[in-house]
mmCIF file of C-alpha atoms in Angstrom:
data_model
loop_
_atom_site.group_PDB
_atom_site.id
_atom_site.type_symbol
_atom_site.label_atom_id
_atom_site.label_comp_id
_atom_site.label_asym_id
_atom_site.label_seq_id
_atom_site.Cartn_x
_atom_site.Cartn_y
_atom_site.Cartn_z
ATOM 1 C CA UNK A 17 -13.476 -19.212 -3.017
ATOM 2 C CA UNK A 18 -9.999 -18.369 -1.675
ATOM 3 C CA UNK A 19 -6.769 -18.886 -3.586
ATOM 4 C CA UNK A 20 -3.956 -20.396 -1.519
ATOM 5 C CA UNK A 21 -1.032 -19.186 -3.608
ATOM 6 C CA UNK A 22 0.734 -15.943 -2.809
ATOM 7 C CA UNK A 23 0.408 -12.886 -5.010
ATOM 8 C CA UNK A 24 2.598 -9.815 -5.318
ATOM 9 C CA UNK A 25 1.004 -6.410 -4.968
ATOM 10 C CA UNK A 26 2.197 -2.825 -5.261
ATOM 11 C CA UNK A 27 1.113 -0.029 -2.918
ATOM 12 C CA UNK A 28 1.894 3.454 -4.225
ATOM 13 C CA UNK A 29 0.634 6.363 -2.109
ATOM 14 C CA UNK A 30 -1.708 8.990 -3.479
ATOM 15 C CA UNK A 31 -1.304 10.841 -0.151
ATOM 16 C CA UNK A 32 -4.038 13.152 1.276
ATOM 17 C CA UNK A 33 -5.647 10.254 3.248
ATOM 18 C CA UNK A 34 -6.515 8.520 -0.038
ATOM 19 C CA UNK A 35 -4.662 5.273 0.733
ATOM 20 C CA UNK A 36 -5.350 2.095 2.647
ATOM 21 C CA UNK A 37 -3.523 1.267 5.858
ATOM 22 C CA UNK A 38 -1.469 -1.938 5.568
ATOM 23 C CA UNK A 39 -0.578 -4.258 8.461
ATOM 24 C CA UNK A 40 1.459 -7.462 8.196
ATOM 25 C CA UNK A 41 -0.513 -10.497 9.339
ATOM 26 C CA UNK A 42 -3.985 -8.999 8.984
ATOM 27 C CA UNK A 43 -6.601 -10.425 6.649
ATOM 28 C CA UNK A 44 -9.038 -7.787 5.529
ATOM 29 C CA UNK A 45 -10.879 -6.254 2.613
ATOM 30 C CA UNK A 46 -8.643 -4.344 0.188
ATOM 31 C CA UNK A 47 -9.373 -2.252 -2.865
ATOM 32 C CA UNK A 48 -7.301 -2.865 -6.000
ATOM 33 C CA UNK A 49 -7.192 -1.287 -9.437
ATOM 34 C CA UNK A 50 -8.945 -3.326 -12.117
ATOM 35 C CA UNK A 51 -6.617 -1.692 -14.649
ATOM 36 C CA UNK A 52 -3.479 -0.344 -12.919
ATOM 37 C CA UNK A 53 -2.186 3.136 -13.813
ATOM 38 C CA UNK A 54 0.429 3.109 -16.580
ATOM 39 C CA UNK A 55 3.237 4.280 -14.264
ATOM 40 C CA UNK A 56 2.839 1.110 -12.172
ATOM 41 C CA UNK A 57 3.829 -1.052 -15.148
ATOM 42 C CA UNK A 58 7.254 0.579 -15.443
ATOM 43 C CA UNK A 59 8.608 -0.544 -12.055
ATOM 44 C CA UNK A 60 10.049 -3.769 -13.423
ATOM 45 C CA UNK A 61 8.709 -5.956 -10.618
ATOM 46 C CA UNK A 62 6.448 -8.951 -11.017
ATOM 47 C CA UNK A 63 3.179 -7.471 -9.725
ATOM 48 C CA UNK A 64 -0.174 -9.279 -9.774
ATOM 49 C CA UNK A 65 -2.269 -6.568 -8.098
ATOM 50 C CA UNK A 66 -1.986 -2.819 -7.483
ATOM 51 C CA UNK A 67 -3.617 -1.294 -4.415
ATOM 52 C CA UNK A 68 -6.241 1.277 -5.313
ATOM 53 C CA UNK A 69 -6.111 4.859 -4.095
ATOM 54 C CA UNK A 70 -8.834 7.419 -4.538
ATOM 55 C CA UNK A 71 -6.970 9.455 -7.152
ATOM 56 C CA UNK A 72 -8.812 7.371 -9.748
ATOM 57 C CA UNK A 73 -12.472 6.664 -10.452
ATOM 58 C CA UNK A 74 -14.195 3.966 -8.402
ATOM 59 C CA UNK A 75 -15.275 2.384 -11.686
ATOM 60 C CA UNK A 76 -11.676 1.150 -11.990
ATOM 61 C CA UNK A 77 -11.781 -0.603 -8.629
ATOM 62 C CA UNK A 78 -12.205 -4.182 -7.459
ATOM 63 C CA UNK A 79 -12.483 -5.449 -3.890
ATOM 64 C CA UNK A 80 -10.863 -8.626 -2.563
ATOM 65 C CA UNK A 81 -10.074 -10.135 0.801
ATOM 66 C CA UNK A 82 -6.419 -10.950 1.412
ATOM 67 C CA UNK A 83 -3.838 -11.401 4.159
ATOM 68 C CA UNK A 84 -0.602 -9.433 4.103
ATOM 69 C CA UNK A 85 2.352 -11.803 4.504
ATOM 70 C CA UNK A 86 5.134 -9.224 4.221
ATOM 71 C CA UNK A 87 5.908 -5.714 3.005
ATOM 72 C CA UNK A 88 9.184 -4.429 1.613
ATOM 73 C CA UNK A 89 10.358 -0.956 0.676
ATOM 74 C CA UNK A 90 13.568 -0.771 -1.397
ATOM 75 C CA UNK A 91 15.167 1.838 0.895
ATOM 76 C CA UNK A 92 13.484 1.204 4.252
ATOM 77 C CA UNK A 93 13.573 -2.592 4.164
ATOM 78 C CA UNK A 94 10.911 -4.838 5.680
ATOM 79 C CA UNK A 95 7.890 -3.032 7.105
ATOM 80 C CA UNK A 96 5.401 -4.090 9.775
ATOM 81 C CA UNK A 97 2.777 -1.424 9.076
ATOM 82 C CA UNK A 98 1.970 1.626 6.978
ATOM 83 C CA UNK A 99 -0.537 3.849 8.787
ATOM 84 C CA UNK A 100 -2.402 6.245 6.489
ATOM 85 C CA UNK A 101 -4.839 7.805 8.960
ATOM 86 C CA UNK A 102 -4.446 11.557 9.327
ATOM 87 C CA UNK A 103 -2.379 14.248 7.671
ATOM 88 C CA UNK A 104 0.839 12.270 8.147
ATOM 89 C CA UNK A 105 1.570 8.685 7.131
ATOM 90 C CA UNK A 106 3.686 6.562 9.454
ATOM 91 C CA UNK A 107 5.939 3.782 8.153
ATOM 92 C CA UNK A 108 6.954 1.158 10.720
ATOM 93 C CA UNK A 109 10.143 -0.680 9.684
ATOM 94 C CA UNK A 110 10.962 -4.063 11.242
ATOM 95 C CA UNK A 111 14.322 -2.580 12.234
ATOM 96 C CA UNK A 112 14.645 1.028 13.287
ATOM 97 C CA UNK A 113 12.292 3.763 14.348
ATOM 98 C CA UNK A 114 9.001 4.750 12.789
ATOM 99 C CA UNK A 115 9.163 7.271 9.960
ATOM 100 C CA UNK A 116 6.593 10.068 9.901
ATOM 101 C CA UNK A 117 5.892 11.419 6.416
ATOM 102 C CA UNK A 118 3.834 14.445 5.455
ATOM 103 C CA UNK A 119 0.808 13.433 3.394
ATOM 104 C CA UNK A 120 -0.952 16.784 3.012
ATOM 105 C CA UNK A 121 1.082 19.980 2.484
ATOM 106 C CA UNK A 122 4.367 18.493 1.219
ATOM 107 C CA UNK A 123 3.544 14.855 0.413
ATOM 108 C CA UNK A 124 6.520 12.548 0.810
ATOM 109 C CA UNK A 125 8.520 14.896 3.062
ATOM 110 C CA UNK A 126 10.005 13.081 6.065
ATOM 111 C CA UNK A 127 9.862 14.700 9.508
ATOM 112 C CA UNK A 128 12.802 14.586 11.922
ATOM 113 C CA UNK A 129 14.797 11.928 10.121
ATOM 114 C CA UNK A 130 17.835 11.828 7.893
ATOM 115 C CA UNK A 131 16.091 9.325 5.632
ATOM 116 C CA UNK A 132 15.624 10.506 2.057
ATOM 117 C CA UNK A 133 13.233 8.437 -0.024
ATOM 118 C CA UNK A 134 12.858 8.825 -3.778
ATOM 119 C CA UNK A 135 9.819 6.572 -4.185
ATOM 120 C CA UNK A 136 7.415 5.562 -1.413
ATOM 121 C CA UNK A 137 6.048 2.513 -3.272
ATOM 122 C CA UNK A 138 5.877 -0.636 -1.157
ATOM 123 C CA UNK A 139 5.950 -4.202 -2.477
ATOM 124 C CA UNK A 140 3.458 -6.393 -0.643
ATOM 125 C CA UNK A 141 3.169 -10.182 -0.585
ATOM 126 C CA UNK A 142 -0.396 -11.400 -0.122
ATOM 127 C CA UNK A 143 -1.942 -14.791 0.447
ATOM 128 C CA UNK A 144 -5.492 -16.056 0.927
ATOM 129 C CA UNK A 145 -6.488 -13.683 -1.892
ATOM 130 C CA UNK A 146 -10.167 -14.013 -2.727
ATOM 131 C CA UNK A 147 -11.838 -13.604 -6.055
ATOM 132 C CA UNK A 148 -13.375 -10.117 -6.456
ATOM 133 C CA UNK A 149 -16.332 -9.639 -4.119
ATOM 134 C CA UNK A 150 -19.566 -7.954 -5.141
ATOM 135 C CA UNK A 151 -19.578 -4.987 -2.797
ATOM 136 C CA UNK A 152 -17.326 -2.027 -3.637
ATOM 137 C CA UNK A 153 -18.027 0.261 -0.680
#
């Protein structure tokens, strides 16, 4: 059964290729924390779900299907995509050039840009969010 209402989610990178790639408009299978890490509760935003990264045990993970409606970063603005494949993550803002960020040796360090980001967390609006599905892998 699919819920039709939108839900707010938080994506906070664990770096080291431990995170899910996000693309606006795509409906796919996502992993979320069953019980979000304590630091996610202190952000002051109304968050329904927190994207899972592999820094935690898979026993604290649930899988749902959802469609990404929009993504927003407080400093970068609206995003079209966050690509997490490889040793660098690439953030694709709606306006401006892509931002390449080290995800391995100096996680969070921006290459060839004057952008300085304090927190790489991204707020994501989801719709068509399913109930948890049975498979976890």
